[in-house]
Amino acid sequence: MALSRVFRKHALQNPVLRCEDGDQALAYLQGYGKASGWPQTLPAFVLLDLNMPGTDGRAVLEIMKRDPKLQSIPVVVFSTSTSAGDIADCYQMGANSYLAKPIEYAALEEKVRHAIQYWLETSELPKAL
C-alpha cells in the first residue's frame, strides 16, 4: 500500500500494475492475464517482493530469469530482509538490484523515488515486447 501511495504521489507516466501475489504476477508476465484487461505489453522493470503470498518472490525471480521472453526485464528485489544470504541468492538468480525496505515512510519514499528515477529515466531499457 505504501508503494502504491509513492507511485501515485510521483505521478508516474508509466502505468503501474500491482499484483497481489506471485501467482498473479506470473500469470501476467507469462501472458495468461490478457483476458483480465491487464496491459498487453511486458513491464519496463519489475519491483519484486521476496515474501509475497502464494508463489514467493524467489520463485518468481527464478522463473523470470529462465524464461527467454522475460529474462531481459530488469528485476529489482525490494525486501525487508537484509540477510547476506538472501541478497547473494537474489543476485545469483539474476536480480538486477536489491533494495532493503526502510521502516520509515519518508525513507521508503526516497528509496523508491531513486529506484524509479534510475530504472525509468537514467537506464536504457529494452524496448517493450
PDB file of C-alpha atoms in Angstrom:
ATOM      1  CA  MET A   1       0.000   0.000   0.000  1.00  0.00           C
ATOM      2  CA  ALA A   2       2.842   2.383   0.837  1.00  0.00           C
ATOM      3  CA  LEU A   3       4.423   1.757  -2.558  1.00  0.00           C
ATOM      4  CA  SER A   4       1.125   2.484  -4.306  1.00  0.00           C
ATOM      5  CA  ARG A   5       0.984   5.847  -2.495  1.00  0.00           C
ATOM      6  CA  VAL A   6       4.535   6.657  -3.596  1.00  0.00           C
ATOM      7  CA  PHE A   7       3.718   5.826  -7.220  1.00  0.00           C
ATOM      8  CA  ARG A   8       0.582   7.999  -7.131  1.00  0.00           C
ATOM      9  CA  LYS A   9       2.396  10.866  -5.437  1.00  0.00           C
ATOM     10  CA  HIS A  10       5.100  10.956  -8.090  1.00  0.00           C
ATOM     11  CA  ALA A  11       2.551  10.734 -10.923  1.00  0.00           C
ATOM     12  CA  LEU A  12       4.411   8.196 -12.983  1.00  0.00           C
ATOM     13  CA  GLN A  13       3.719   8.404 -16.696  1.00  0.00           C
ATOM     14  CA  ASN A  14       4.292   4.670 -16.972  1.00  0.00           C
ATOM     15  CA  PRO A  15       1.362   2.512 -15.924  1.00  0.00           C
ATOM     16  CA  VAL A  16       1.900   0.627 -12.671  1.00  0.00           C
ATOM     17  CA  LEU A  17       0.454  -2.852 -12.340  1.00  0.00           C
ATOM     18  CA  ARG A  18       0.246  -4.220  -8.811  1.00  0.00           C
ATOM     19  CA  CYS A  19      -0.090  -7.956  -8.408  1.00  0.00           C
ATOM     20  CA  GLU A  20      -1.463  -9.363  -5.158  1.00  0.00           C
ATOM     21  CA  ASP A  21       0.800 -12.412  -5.111  1.00  0.00           C
ATOM     22  CA  GLY A  22       3.440 -14.318  -7.043  1.00  0.00           C
ATOM     23  CA  ASP A  23       0.894 -16.427  -8.903  1.00  0.00           C
ATOM     24  CA  GLN A  24      -0.865 -13.338 -10.245  1.00  0.00           C
ATOM     25  CA  ALA A  25       2.500 -11.807 -11.224  1.00  0.00           C
ATOM     26  CA  LEU A  26       3.478 -14.924 -13.154  1.00  0.00           C
ATOM     27  CA  ALA A  27       0.064 -15.106 -14.827  1.00  0.00           C
ATOM     28  CA  TYR A  28       0.515 -11.554 -16.096  1.00  0.00           C
ATOM     29  CA  LEU A  29       4.164 -11.988 -17.105  1.00  0.00           C
ATOM     30  CA  GLN A  30       3.556 -15.266 -18.894  1.00  0.00           C
ATOM     31  CA  GLY A  31       0.565 -13.879 -20.777  1.00  0.00           C
ATOM     32  CA  TYR A  32      -2.275 -15.624 -19.015  1.00  0.00           C
ATOM     33  CA  GLY A  33      -3.700 -12.324 -17.802  1.00  0.00           C
ATOM     34  CA  LYS A  34      -4.572 -10.984 -21.239  1.00  0.00           C
ATOM     35  CA  ALA A  35      -8.243 -11.748 -20.751  1.00  0.00           C
ATOM     36  CA  SER A  36      -8.293  -9.845 -17.447  1.00  0.00           C
ATOM     37  CA  GLY A  37      -7.827  -6.428 -19.007  1.00  0.00           C
ATOM     38  CA  TRP A  38      -4.174  -6.090 -17.988  1.00  0.00           C
ATOM     39  CA  PRO A  39      -1.750  -4.295 -20.315  1.00  0.00           C
ATOM     40  CA  GLN A  40      -0.665  -6.378 -23.286  1.00  0.00           C
ATOM     41  CA  THR A  41       2.998  -5.388 -23.016  1.00  0.00           C
ATOM     42  CA  LEU A  42       5.652  -6.554 -20.622  1.00  0.00           C
ATOM     43  CA  PRO A  43       6.812  -4.162 -17.884  1.00  0.00           C
ATOM     44  CA  ALA A  44       9.842  -1.883 -18.183  1.00  0.00           C
ATOM     45  CA  PHE A  45      11.041  -3.353 -14.887  1.00  0.00           C
ATOM     46  CA  VAL A  46       9.684  -5.436 -12.021  1.00  0.00           C
ATOM     47  CA  LEU A  47       9.774  -4.385  -8.393  1.00  0.00           C
ATOM     48  CA  LEU A  48       9.609  -7.738  -6.654  1.00  0.00           C
ATOM     49  CA  ASP A  49       8.846  -8.515  -3.013  1.00  0.00           C
ATOM     50  CA  LEU A  50      10.565 -11.696  -1.809  1.00  0.00           C
ATOM     51  CA  ASN A  51       7.850 -12.607   0.686  1.00  0.00           C
ATOM     52  CA  MET A  52       4.709 -12.482  -1.443  1.00  0.00           C
ATOM     53  CA  PRO A  53       1.855 -14.853  -0.734  1.00  0.00           C
ATOM     54  CA  GLY A  54       1.476 -17.884  -2.974  1.00  0.00           C
ATOM     55  CA  THR A  55       4.491 -18.316  -5.205  1.00  0.00           C
ATOM     56  CA  ASP A  56       7.148 -16.273  -3.412  1.00  0.00           C
ATOM     57  CA  GLY A  57       9.455 -13.700  -4.965  1.00  0.00           C
ATOM     58  CA  ARG A  58      12.407 -16.074  -5.161  1.00  0.00           C
ATOM     59  CA  ALA A  59      10.435 -18.460  -7.337  1.00  0.00           C
ATOM     60  CA  VAL A  60       9.098 -15.600  -9.496  1.00  0.00           C
ATOM     61  CA  LEU A  61      12.665 -14.325  -9.991  1.00  0.00           C
ATOM     62  CA  GLU A  62      13.946 -17.775 -10.891  1.00  0.00           C
ATOM     63  CA  ILE A  63      11.124 -18.385 -13.385  1.00  0.00           C
ATOM     64  CA  MET A  64      11.585 -14.952 -14.972  1.00  0.00           C
ATOM     65  CA  LYS A  65      15.318 -15.352 -15.450  1.00  0.00           C
ATOM     66  CA  ARG A  66      14.901 -18.816 -17.018  1.00  0.00           C
ATOM     67  CA  ASP A  67      12.236 -17.667 -19.487  1.00  0.00           C
ATOM     68  CA  PRO A  68      13.744 -16.232 -22.714  1.00  0.00           C
ATOM     69  CA  LYS A  69      10.745 -13.890 -23.084  1.00  0.00           C
ATOM     70  CA  LEU A  70      11.147 -12.474 -19.566  1.00  0.00           C
ATOM     71  CA  GLN A  71      14.840 -12.706 -18.735  1.00  0.00           C
ATOM     72  CA  SER A  72      15.792  -9.289 -20.118  1.00  0.00           C
ATOM     73  CA  ILE A  73      13.276  -7.477 -17.883  1.00  0.00           C
ATOM     74  CA  PRO A  74      15.207  -5.844 -15.038  1.00  0.00           C
ATOM     75  CA  VAL A  75      14.141  -7.159 -11.645  1.00  0.00           C
ATOM     76  CA  VAL A  76      14.582  -5.006  -8.560  1.00  0.00           C
ATOM     77  CA  VAL A  77      14.087  -7.043  -5.407  1.00  0.00           C
ATOM     78  CA  PHE A  78      12.515  -4.978  -2.635  1.00  0.00           C
ATOM     79  CA  SER A  79      12.533  -6.779   0.680  1.00  0.00           C
ATOM     80  CA  THR A  80      12.553  -6.324   4.436  1.00  0.00           C
ATOM     81  CA  SER A  81      15.379  -8.863   4.558  1.00  0.00           C
ATOM     82  CA  THR A  82      18.940  -7.608   4.819  1.00  0.00           C
ATOM     83  CA  SER A  83      20.279 -11.140   5.134  1.00  0.00           C
ATOM     84  CA  ALA A  84      23.538 -11.554   3.241  1.00  0.00           C
ATOM     85  CA  GLY A  85      22.267 -14.957   2.106  1.00  0.00           C
ATOM     86  CA  ASP A  86      19.032 -13.544   0.658  1.00  0.00           C
ATOM     87  CA  ILE A  87      20.914 -10.779  -1.125  1.00  0.00           C
ATOM     88  CA  ALA A  88      23.516 -13.173  -2.559  1.00  0.00           C
ATOM     89  CA  ASP A  89      20.835 -15.672  -3.618  1.00  0.00           C
ATOM     90  CA  CYS A  90      18.852 -12.998  -5.461  1.00  0.00           C
ATOM     91  CA  TYR A  91      21.884 -11.764  -7.378  1.00  0.00           C
ATOM     92  CA  GLN A  92      22.859 -15.368  -8.136  1.00  0.00           C
ATOM     93  CA  MET A  93      19.387 -15.938  -9.608  1.00  0.00           C
ATOM     94  CA  GLY A  94      19.736 -12.859 -11.823  1.00  0.00           C
ATOM     95  CA  ALA A  95      18.292  -9.927  -9.863  1.00  0.00           C
ATOM     96  CA  ASN A  96      19.471  -6.606 -11.269  1.00  0.00           C
ATOM     97  CA  SER A  97      19.240  -4.780  -7.943  1.00  0.00           C
ATOM     98  CA  TYR A  98      18.354  -5.459  -4.326  1.00  0.00           C
ATOM     99  CA  LEU A  99      16.807  -2.799  -2.104  1.00  0.00           C
ATOM    100  CA  ALA A 100      16.094  -3.231   1.584  1.00  0.00           C
ATOM    101  CA  LYS A 101      12.761  -1.722   2.629  1.00  0.00           C
ATOM    102  CA  PRO A 102      13.256   1.033   5.164  1.00  0.00           C
ATOM    103  CA  ILE A 103      10.910   1.170   8.143  1.00  0.00           C
ATOM    104  CA  GLU A 104      10.124   4.886   7.974  1.00  0.00           C
ATOM    105  CA  TYR A 105       7.764   6.076   5.228  1.00  0.00           C
ATOM    106  CA  ALA A 106       9.938   9.062   4.220  1.00  0.00           C
ATOM    107  CA  ALA A 107      12.954   6.801   3.708  1.00  0.00           C
ATOM    108  CA  LEU A 108      10.808   4.311   1.777  1.00  0.00           C
ATOM    109  CA  GLU A 109       9.524   7.088  -0.472  1.00  0.00           C
ATOM    110  CA  GLU A 110      13.044   8.366  -1.120  1.00  0.00           C
ATOM    111  CA  LYS A 111      14.416   4.909  -1.921  1.00  0.00           C
ATOM    112  CA  VAL A 112      11.551   4.106  -4.294  1.00  0.00           C
ATOM    113  CA  ARG A 113      11.849   7.520  -5.964  1.00  0.00           C
ATOM    114  CA  HIS A 114      15.552   6.884  -6.624  1.00  0.00           C
ATOM    115  CA  ALA A 115      14.834   3.399  -7.985  1.00  0.00           C
ATOM    116  CA  ILE A 116      12.136   4.715 -10.320  1.00  0.00           C
ATOM    117  CA  GLN A 117      14.365   7.537 -11.483  1.00  0.00           C
ATOM    118  CA  TYR A 118      17.242   5.147 -12.176  1.00  0.00           C
ATOM    119  CA  TRP A 119      15.252   2.435 -13.960  1.00  0.00           C
ATOM    120  CA  LEU A 120      12.846   4.653 -15.911  1.00  0.00           C
ATOM    121  CA  GLU A 121      14.901   7.784 -16.586  1.00  0.00           C
ATOM    122  CA  THR A 122      18.621   7.051 -16.306  1.00  0.00           C
ATOM    123  CA  SER A 123      18.898   3.490 -17.624  1.00  0.00           C
ATOM    124  CA  GLU A 124      18.403   2.420 -21.198  1.00  0.00           C
ATOM    125  CA  LEU A 125      15.959  -0.469 -21.063  1.00  0.00           C
ATOM    126  CA  PRO A 126      14.990  -2.971 -23.743  1.00  0.00           C
ATOM    127  CA  LYS A 127      12.079  -1.784 -25.869  1.00  0.00           C
ATOM    128  CA  ALA A 128       8.656  -3.113 -24.903  1.00  0.00           C
ATOM    129  CA  LEU A 129       7.989  -6.511 -26.420  1.00  0.00           C
TER     130      LEU A 129
END
